Amino acid sequence: MNRNASRLISVVTGFLFPRQCAGCQGAVARGWWCPECRQKLVPIREPRCECCSHPFEGVLSGKFLCPNCEGRTFHFESAVAVMSSRGVVRELIHGLKYHSMAWAARPLGEMGFNGLCDPRLGDVPDVLVPVPLHPLRRRERGYNQSQLLAREMGRRSRIPVAGLLRRVRNTPTQTHFDRARRMKNLKRAFVVASGMGERVRGANVLLVDDVVTTGSTFDECARTLLEAGADRVSALAIGRG
Ligand SMILES: [Zn+2]
Ligand SMILES: [Zn+2]
């Protein structure tokens, strides 16, 4: 079977038979998780970095900034990460990005939807904006995983989703870069998509991405939107890398 056919089958079966556990593929009566897999999910709770959701092990009261955010000014208000990116969450995100598991955007998007009630996000946003992929990478992957996640969140919350940003630089994968390198690498990587200027002006935007690590991608997106007249930008990622 060629790659496209198996991709199509995995996409179609994922959408047709969602009554399988998203973690172990065992049968489930409802929802996305069997009791065992649900128990292994690790939501990010307090205490965690006020700005980027980096979790802090131990007991801490009051607001806390991690070493990555301390002394740094971001253009977004805060970046909420819903889940710790390990175990099944990590596998689903990996599958969504690298193994054509488009269906994984549904359980992951549900997590993103649950994250919308985080008090750090403030008022309900006017629009959900997926972090864009460069067109070349999007073509390679067949979809933008962040757009699928934003759509699932939009479907559940009824908040509109709009591709207000376009990625104009195809930056190499950043996984192994340190913070300074990432920031340099991302400089001017995004622009407001053509015809979207009017929608950006005055908008309260929530950026959506699969994973947040140093916050540099969100920051560059937020900077682009604020420069184009957005009123406020926050960010939400499903996983904390
Ligand atoms: Zn399971
Ligand atoms: Zn932080």
PDB file of C-alpha atoms and ligand atoms in Angstrom:
ATOM      1  CA  MET A   1       0.000   0.000   0.000  1.00  0.00           C
ATOM      2  CA  ASN A   2       1.438   3.358  -0.865  1.00  0.00           C
ATOM      3  CA  ARG A   3       1.985   6.058   1.713  1.00  0.00           C
ATOM      4  CA  ASN A   4      -0.941   8.210   0.666  1.00  0.00           C
ATOM      5  CA  ALA A   5      -3.374   5.309   0.818  1.00  0.00           C
ATOM      6  CA  SER A   6      -2.295   4.292   4.314  1.00  0.00           C
ATOM      7  CA  ARG A   7      -2.420   7.919   5.368  1.00  0.00           C
ATOM      8  CA  LEU A   8      -5.957   8.183   4.044  1.00  0.00           C
ATOM      9  CA  ILE A   9      -7.030   5.019   5.821  1.00  0.00           C
ATOM     10  CA  SER A  10      -5.560   6.149   9.114  1.00  0.00           C
ATOM     11  CA  VAL A  11      -7.317   9.499   8.788  1.00  0.00           C
ATOM     12  CA  VAL A  12     -10.657   7.967   7.835  1.00  0.00           C
ATOM     13  CA  THR A  13     -10.676   5.214  10.468  1.00  0.00           C
ATOM     14  CA  GLY A  14      -9.620   7.738  13.106  1.00  0.00           C
ATOM     15  CA  PHE A  15     -12.626   9.873  12.324  1.00  0.00           C
ATOM     16  CA  LEU A  16     -15.120   7.050  11.852  1.00  0.00           C
ATOM     17  CA  PHE A  17     -14.326   5.023  14.943  1.00  0.00           C
ATOM     18  CA  PRO A  18     -13.438   7.399  17.712  1.00  0.00           C
ATOM     19  CA  ARG A  19     -14.681   4.986  20.376  1.00  0.00           C
ATOM     20  CA  GLN A  20     -11.206   3.678  20.860  1.00  0.00           C
ATOM     21  CA  CYS A  21      -8.914   4.928  23.555  1.00  0.00           C
ATOM     22  CA  ALA A  22      -6.620   7.557  22.051  1.00  0.00           C
ATOM     23  CA  GLY A  23      -3.781   6.158  24.131  1.00  0.00           C
ATOM     24  CA  CYS A  24      -3.950   2.366  23.877  1.00  0.00           C
ATOM     25  CA  GLN A  25      -6.649   1.817  21.212  1.00  0.00           C
ATOM     26  CA  GLY A  26      -8.658  -0.265  23.684  1.00  0.00           C
ATOM     27  CA  ALA A  27     -12.435   0.100  23.541  1.00  0.00           C
ATOM     28  CA  VAL A  28     -13.988   2.955  25.489  1.00  0.00           C
ATOM     29  CA  ALA A  29     -17.651   3.602  26.187  1.00  0.00           C
ATOM     30  CA  ARG A  30     -17.353   7.329  25.675  1.00  0.00           C
ATOM     31  CA  GLY A  31     -14.772  10.069  25.486  1.00  0.00           C
ATOM     32  CA  TRP A  32     -11.230   9.639  24.301  1.00  0.00           C
ATOM     33  CA  TRP A  33      -9.587   7.749  27.140  1.00  0.00           C
ATOM     34  CA  CYS A  34      -9.822   4.448  28.945  1.00  0.00           C
ATOM     35  CA  PRO A  35      -9.548   4.779  32.743  1.00  0.00           C
ATOM     36  CA  GLU A  36      -5.904   3.589  32.798  1.00  0.00           C
ATOM     37  CA  CYS A  37      -4.725   6.030  30.122  1.00  0.00           C
ATOM     38  CA  ARG A  38      -6.751   8.873  31.606  1.00  0.00           C
ATOM     39  CA  GLN A  39      -4.961   8.305  34.862  1.00  0.00           C
ATOM     40  CA  LYS A  40      -1.601   8.666  33.156  1.00  0.00           C
ATOM     41  CA  LEU A  41      -2.378  12.091  31.695  1.00  0.00           C
ATOM     42  CA  VAL A  42      -0.453  14.836  33.440  1.00  0.00           C
ATOM     43  CA  PRO A  43      -2.229  18.196  33.390  1.00  0.00           C
ATOM     44  CA  ILE A  44      -0.075  21.158  34.298  1.00  0.00           C
ATOM     45  CA  ARG A  45      -1.290  22.574  37.574  1.00  0.00           C
ATOM     46  CA  GLU A  46      -0.052  25.085  40.084  1.00  0.00           C
ATOM     47  CA  PRO A  47       2.645  25.824  40.866  1.00  0.00           C
ATOM     48  CA  ARG A  48       3.759  26.682  37.348  1.00  0.00           C
ATOM     49  CA  CYS A  49       5.373  29.649  35.646  1.00  0.00           C
ATOM     50  CA  GLU A  50       2.913  32.492  35.395  1.00  0.00           C
ATOM     51  CA  CYS A  51       4.199  33.324  31.951  1.00  0.00           C
ATOM     52  CA  CYS A  52       5.028  30.088  30.089  1.00  0.00           C
ATOM     53  CA  SER A  53       3.436  27.352  32.246  1.00  0.00           C
ATOM     54  CA  HIS A  54       6.725  25.662  33.047  1.00  0.00           C
ATOM     55  CA  PRO A  55       5.786  23.419  35.959  1.00  0.00           C
ATOM     56  CA  PHE A  56       7.550  23.717  39.254  1.00  0.00           C
ATOM     57  CA  GLU A  57       8.018  20.592  41.338  1.00  0.00           C
ATOM     58  CA  GLY A  58       7.317  21.182  44.962  1.00  0.00           C
ATOM     59  CA  VAL A  59       5.331  23.592  47.024  1.00  0.00           C
ATOM     60  CA  LEU A  60       5.264  27.263  46.192  1.00  0.00           C
ATOM     61  CA  SER A  61       2.766  29.969  46.860  1.00  0.00           C
ATOM     62  CA  GLY A  62       2.232  33.191  44.944  1.00  0.00           C
ATOM     63  CA  LYS A  63       3.234  33.954  41.398  1.00  0.00           C
ATOM     64  CA  PHE A  64       6.303  32.293  40.023  1.00  0.00           C
ATOM     65  CA  LEU A  65       8.477  32.971  36.967  1.00  0.00           C
ATOM     66  CA  CYS A  66      10.768  30.233  35.679  1.00  0.00           C
ATOM     67  CA  PRO A  67      14.431  30.959  34.816  1.00  0.00           C
ATOM     68  CA  ASN A  68      13.488  31.144  31.119  1.00  0.00           C
ATOM     69  CA  CYS A  69      10.995  33.967  31.694  1.00  0.00           C
ATOM     70  CA  GLU A  70      12.609  35.812  34.560  1.00  0.00           C
ATOM     71  CA  GLY A  71      13.687  39.236  33.343  1.00  0.00           C
ATOM     72  CA  ARG A  72      12.314  38.644  29.860  1.00  0.00           C
ATOM     73  CA  THR A  73       9.444  40.598  28.314  1.00  0.00           C
ATOM     74  CA  PHE A  74       7.143  38.727  26.040  1.00  0.00           C
ATOM     75  CA  HIS A  75       4.663  40.290  23.654  1.00  0.00           C
ATOM     76  CA  PHE A  76       1.944  37.840  24.669  1.00  0.00           C
ATOM     77  CA  GLU A  77       0.149  38.195  27.998  1.00  0.00           C
ATOM     78  CA  SER A  78       0.746  34.614  29.005  1.00  0.00           C
ATOM     79  CA  ALA A  79       1.255  31.245  27.406  1.00  0.00           C
ATOM     80  CA  VAL A  80      -0.885  28.506  28.851  1.00  0.00           C
ATOM     81  CA  ALA A  81       0.250  24.919  28.352  1.00  0.00           C
ATOM     82  CA  VAL A  82      -2.459  22.470  29.255  1.00  0.00           C
ATOM     83  CA  MET A  83      -0.613  19.185  29.553  1.00  0.00           C
ATOM     84  CA  SER A  84       2.825  17.971  30.376  1.00  0.00           C
ATOM     85  CA  SER A  85       4.186  16.627  27.122  1.00  0.00           C
ATOM     86  CA  ARG A  86       4.927  13.067  28.184  1.00  0.00           C
ATOM     87  CA  GLY A  87       3.476   9.602  27.751  1.00  0.00           C
ATOM     88  CA  VAL A  88       0.427   9.385  25.537  1.00  0.00           C
ATOM     89  CA  VAL A  89       0.173  13.161  25.057  1.00  0.00           C
ATOM     90  CA  ARG A  90       3.695  13.238  23.704  1.00  0.00           C
ATOM     91  CA  GLU A  91       2.936  10.282  21.442  1.00  0.00           C
ATOM     92  CA  LEU A  92      -0.240  11.869  20.101  1.00  0.00           C
ATOM     93  CA  ILE A  93       1.488  15.177  19.375  1.00  0.00           C
ATOM     94  CA  HIS A  94       4.318  13.328  17.672  1.00  0.00           C
ATOM     95  CA  GLY A  95       1.830  11.267  15.646  1.00  0.00           C
ATOM     96  CA  LEU A  96      -0.099  14.387  14.665  1.00  0.00           C
ATOM     97  CA  LYS A  97       3.065  16.097  13.459  1.00  0.00           C
ATOM     98  CA  TYR A  98       5.084  13.322  11.917  1.00  0.00           C
ATOM     99  CA  HIS A  99       2.856  10.310  11.240  1.00  0.00           C
ATOM    100  CA  SER A 100      -0.232  11.740   9.563  1.00  0.00           C
ATOM    101  CA  MET A 101      -2.392  11.038  12.618  1.00  0.00           C
ATOM    102  CA  ALA A 102      -4.750  13.914  11.871  1.00  0.00           C
ATOM    103  CA  TRP A 103      -7.396  12.354  14.127  1.00  0.00           C
ATOM    104  CA  ALA A 104      -5.150  13.035  17.133  1.00  0.00           C
ATOM    105  CA  ALA A 105      -6.125  16.703  16.797  1.00  0.00           C
ATOM    106  CA  ARG A 106      -9.501  15.764  18.263  1.00  0.00           C
ATOM    107  CA  PRO A 107      -8.471  14.447  21.684  1.00  0.00           C
ATOM    108  CA  LEU A 108      -5.667  17.018  21.827  1.00  0.00           C
ATOM    109  CA  GLY A 109      -8.024  19.802  20.742  1.00  0.00           C
ATOM    110  CA  GLU A 110     -10.390  18.752  23.504  1.00  0.00           C
ATOM    111  CA  MET A 111      -7.543  19.322  25.962  1.00  0.00           C
ATOM    112  CA  GLY A 112      -6.959  22.733  24.405  1.00  0.00           C
ATOM    113  CA  PHE A 113     -10.624  23.526  24.795  1.00  0.00           C
ATOM    114  CA  ASN A 114     -10.440  22.626  28.479  1.00  0.00           C
ATOM    115  CA  GLY A 115      -7.474  24.993  28.794  1.00  0.00           C
ATOM    116  CA  LEU A 116      -9.571  27.931  27.594  1.00  0.00           C
ATOM    117  CA  CYS A 117     -10.932  28.401  31.109  1.00  0.00           C
ATOM    118  CA  ASP A 118      -7.444  29.163  32.489  1.00  0.00           C
ATOM    119  CA  PRO A 119      -7.788  32.487  34.343  1.00  0.00           C
ATOM    120  CA  ARG A 120      -4.465  33.727  32.929  1.00  0.00           C
ATOM    121  CA  LEU A 121      -6.114  33.997  29.511  1.00  0.00           C
ATOM    122  CA  GLY A 122      -8.475  36.765  30.654  1.00  0.00           C
ATOM    123  CA  ASP A 123     -11.550  37.596  28.584  1.00  0.00           C
ATOM    124  CA  VAL A 124     -12.845  35.184  25.958  1.00  0.00           C
ATOM    125  CA  PRO A 125     -10.760  35.855  22.828  1.00  0.00           C
ATOM    126  CA  ASP A 126     -12.345  37.185  19.633  1.00  0.00           C
ATOM    127  CA  VAL A 127     -10.446  34.742  17.504  1.00  0.00           C
ATOM    128  CA  LEU A 128      -8.248  31.627  17.676  1.00  0.00           C
ATOM    129  CA  VAL A 129      -5.181  31.945  15.470  1.00  0.00           C
ATOM    130  CA  PRO A 130      -3.114  28.848  14.705  1.00  0.00           C
ATOM    131  CA  VAL A 131       0.651  29.324  14.536  1.00  0.00           C
ATOM    132  CA  PRO A 132       1.243  28.946  10.799  1.00  0.00           C
ATOM    133  CA  LEU A 133       3.572  26.506   9.125  1.00  0.00           C
ATOM    134  CA  HIS A 134       5.666  27.555   6.178  1.00  0.00           C
ATOM    135  CA  PRO A 135       3.793  26.544   2.986  1.00  0.00           C
ATOM    136  CA  LEU A 136       6.539  24.071   2.085  1.00  0.00           C
ATOM    137  CA  ARG A 137       6.306  22.261   5.373  1.00  0.00           C
ATOM    138  CA  ARG A 138       2.541  22.353   5.268  1.00  0.00           C
ATOM    139  CA  ARG A 139       2.552  20.719   1.873  1.00  0.00           C
ATOM    140  CA  GLU A 140       4.930  18.049   3.133  1.00  0.00           C
ATOM    141  CA  ARG A 141       2.705  17.304   6.140  1.00  0.00           C
ATOM    142  CA  GLY A 142      -0.620  17.647   4.346  1.00  0.00           C
ATOM    143  CA  TYR A 143      -2.015  19.936   7.031  1.00  0.00           C
ATOM    144  CA  ASN A 144      -1.048  22.401   9.718  1.00  0.00           C
ATOM    145  CA  GLN A 145      -1.446  20.553  13.022  1.00  0.00           C
ATOM    146  CA  SER A 146      -2.039  23.816  14.897  1.00  0.00           C
ATOM    147  CA  GLN A 147      -4.884  24.667  12.573  1.00  0.00           C
ATOM    148  CA  LEU A 148      -6.536  21.296  13.245  1.00  0.00           C
ATOM    149  CA  LEU A 149      -6.170  21.884  16.980  1.00  0.00           C
ATOM    150  CA  ALA A 150      -7.586  25.413  16.736  1.00  0.00           C
ATOM    151  CA  ARG A 151     -10.504  24.128  14.667  1.00  0.00           C
ATOM    152  CA  GLU A 152     -11.381  21.507  17.249  1.00  0.00           C
ATOM    153  CA  MET A 153     -11.189  24.144  19.978  1.00  0.00           C
ATOM    154  CA  GLY A 154     -13.299  26.492  17.866  1.00  0.00           C
ATOM    155  CA  ARG A 155     -15.899  23.835  17.180  1.00  0.00           C
ATOM    156  CA  ARG A 156     -16.326  23.187  20.885  1.00  0.00           C
ATOM    157  CA  SER A 157     -16.116  26.792  22.102  1.00  0.00           C
ATOM    158  CA  ARG A 158     -17.747  28.512  19.106  1.00  0.00           C
ATOM    159  CA  ILE A 159     -14.873  30.972  19.034  1.00  0.00           C
ATOM    160  CA  PRO A 160     -14.029  31.716  15.380  1.00  0.00           C
ATOM    161  CA  VAL A 161     -10.743  30.439  13.959  1.00  0.00           C
ATOM    162  CA  ALA A 162      -8.808  32.521  11.445  1.00  0.00           C
ATOM    163  CA  GLY A 163      -5.420  32.192   9.795  1.00  0.00           C
ATOM    164  CA  LEU A 164      -4.389  35.769  10.454  1.00  0.00           C
ATOM    165  CA  LEU A 165      -0.693  34.997  10.163  1.00  0.00           C
ATOM    166  CA  ARG A 166       1.487  33.659   7.404  1.00  0.00           C
ATOM    167  CA  ARG A 167       4.930  32.197   7.829  1.00  0.00           C
ATOM    168  CA  VAL A 168       7.352  33.717   5.384  1.00  0.00           C
ATOM    169  CA  ARG A 169      10.545  32.075   6.529  1.00  0.00           C
ATOM    170  CA  ASN A 170      11.030  28.361   6.568  1.00  0.00           C
ATOM    171  CA  THR A 171      13.060  28.074   9.731  1.00  0.00           C
ATOM    172  CA  PRO A 172      14.925  24.868  10.410  1.00  0.00           C
ATOM    173  CA  THR A 173      13.569  22.696  13.190  1.00  0.00           C
ATOM    174  CA  GLN A 174      14.367  24.310  16.495  1.00  0.00           C
ATOM    175  CA  THR A 175      14.255  21.409  18.861  1.00  0.00           C
ATOM    176  CA  HIS A 176      17.961  21.460  19.634  1.00  0.00           C
ATOM    177  CA  PHE A 177      18.486  25.207  19.588  1.00  0.00           C
ATOM    178  CA  ASP A 178      19.042  27.234  22.700  1.00  0.00           C
ATOM    179  CA  ARG A 179      16.922  30.279  23.390  1.00  0.00           C
ATOM    180  CA  ALA A 180      19.163  32.891  21.747  1.00  0.00           C
ATOM    181  CA  ARG A 181      19.427  30.806  18.612  1.00  0.00           C
ATOM    182  CA  ARG A 182      15.680  30.283  18.458  1.00  0.00           C
ATOM    183  CA  MET A 183      14.954  33.966  18.795  1.00  0.00           C
ATOM    184  CA  LYS A 184      17.378  34.877  16.043  1.00  0.00           C
ATOM    185  CA  ASN A 185      16.072  32.082  13.876  1.00  0.00           C
ATOM    186  CA  LEU A 186      12.494  33.320  14.182  1.00  0.00           C
ATOM    187  CA  LYS A 187      13.077  37.001  13.610  1.00  0.00           C
ATOM    188  CA  ARG A 188      10.537  38.280  11.068  1.00  0.00           C
ATOM    189  CA  ALA A 189       9.358  34.762  10.326  1.00  0.00           C
ATOM    190  CA  PHE A 190       5.692  35.827  10.315  1.00  0.00           C
ATOM    191  CA  VAL A 191       3.555  38.472   8.614  1.00  0.00           C
ATOM    192  CA  VAL A 192      -0.145  39.266   8.760  1.00  0.00           C
ATOM    193  CA  ALA A 193      -1.852  37.228   6.045  1.00  0.00           C
ATOM    194  CA  SER A 194      -3.012  39.252   3.080  1.00  0.00           C
ATOM    195  CA  GLY A 195      -6.462  40.756   3.501  1.00  0.00           C
ATOM    196  CA  MET A 196      -6.463  40.068   7.263  1.00  0.00           C
ATOM    197  CA  GLY A 197      -5.283  43.486   8.494  1.00  0.00           C
ATOM    198  CA  GLU A 198      -8.800  44.603   9.309  1.00  0.00           C
ATOM    199  CA  ARG A 199      -9.447  41.522  11.435  1.00  0.00           C
ATOM    200  CA  VAL A 200      -6.246  41.959  13.369  1.00  0.00           C
ATOM    201  CA  ARG A 201      -6.884  45.576  14.389  1.00  0.00           C
ATOM    202  CA  GLY A 202      -8.320  45.825  17.890  1.00  0.00           C
ATOM    203  CA  ALA A 203      -8.685  42.053  18.229  1.00  0.00           C
ATOM    204  CA  ASN A 204      -8.202  39.999  21.360  1.00  0.00           C
ATOM    205  CA  VAL A 205      -6.270  37.057  19.891  1.00  0.00           C
ATOM    206  CA  LEU A 206      -5.477  33.621  21.264  1.00  0.00           C
ATOM    207  CA  LEU A 207      -2.602  31.915  19.465  1.00  0.00           C
ATOM    208  CA  VAL A 208      -2.785  28.124  19.302  1.00  0.00           C
ATOM    209  CA  ASP A 209       0.111  25.710  18.878  1.00  0.00           C
ATOM    210  CA  ASP A 210       0.802  22.070  19.656  1.00  0.00           C
ATOM    211  CA  VAL A 211       3.750  22.634  21.992  1.00  0.00           C
ATOM    212  CA  VAL A 212       5.411  25.528  23.787  1.00  0.00           C
ATOM    213  CA  THR A 213       9.052  25.285  24.781  1.00  0.00           C
ATOM    214  CA  THR A 214      10.807  28.626  25.259  1.00  0.00           C
ATOM    215  CA  GLY A 215       7.871  30.752  24.117  1.00  0.00           C
ATOM    216  CA  SER A 216       9.905  32.266  21.247  1.00  0.00           C
ATOM    217  CA  THR A 217       7.496  31.228  18.482  1.00  0.00           C
ATOM    218  CA  PHE A 218       4.481  32.600  20.343  1.00  0.00           C
ATOM    219  CA  ASP A 219       6.437  35.754  21.101  1.00  0.00           C
ATOM    220  CA  GLU A 220       7.299  36.411  17.479  1.00  0.00           C
ATOM    221  CA  CYS A 221       3.683  35.763  16.412  1.00  0.00           C
ATOM    222  CA  ALA A 222       2.399  38.066  19.154  1.00  0.00           C
ATOM    223  CA  ARG A 223       4.831  40.794  18.170  1.00  0.00           C
ATOM    224  CA  THR A 224       3.667  40.617  14.560  1.00  0.00           C
ATOM    225  CA  LEU A 225       0.006  40.862  15.597  1.00  0.00           C
ATOM    226  CA  LEU A 226       0.532  43.725  18.049  1.00  0.00           C
ATOM    227  CA  GLU A 227       2.532  45.696  15.499  1.00  0.00           C
ATOM    228  CA  ALA A 228      -0.415  45.273  13.138  1.00  0.00           C
ATOM    229  CA  GLY A 229      -2.784  46.721  15.736  1.00  0.00           C
ATOM    230  CA  ALA A 230      -4.087  43.736  17.719  1.00  0.00           C
ATOM    231  CA  ASP A 231      -5.337  44.773  21.133  1.00  0.00           C
ATOM    232  CA  ARG A 232      -4.171  41.801  23.148  1.00  0.00           C
ATOM    233  CA  VAL A 233      -2.487  38.474  22.425  1.00  0.00           C
ATOM    234  CA  SER A 234      -2.379  35.389  24.617  1.00  0.00           C
ATOM    235  CA  ALA A 235      -1.252  31.913  23.728  1.00  0.00           C
ATOM    236  CA  LEU A 236      -2.242  28.331  24.371  1.00  0.00           C
ATOM    237  CA  ALA A 237      -0.311  25.164  23.643  1.00  0.00           C
ATOM    238  CA  ILE A 238      -1.524  21.655  24.302  1.00  0.00           C
ATOM    239  CA  GLY A 239       1.838  20.408  25.566  1.00  0.00           C
ATOM    240  CA  ARG A 240       4.763  21.838  27.479  1.00  0.00           C
ATOM    241  CA  GLY A 241       7.903  20.547  25.767  1.00  0.00           C
TER     242      GLY A 241
HETATM  243 ZN    ZN B   1      -6.144   3.506  27.004  1.00  0.00          ZN
HETATM  244 ZN    ZN B   2       8.369  30.611  32.218  1.00  0.00          ZN
END
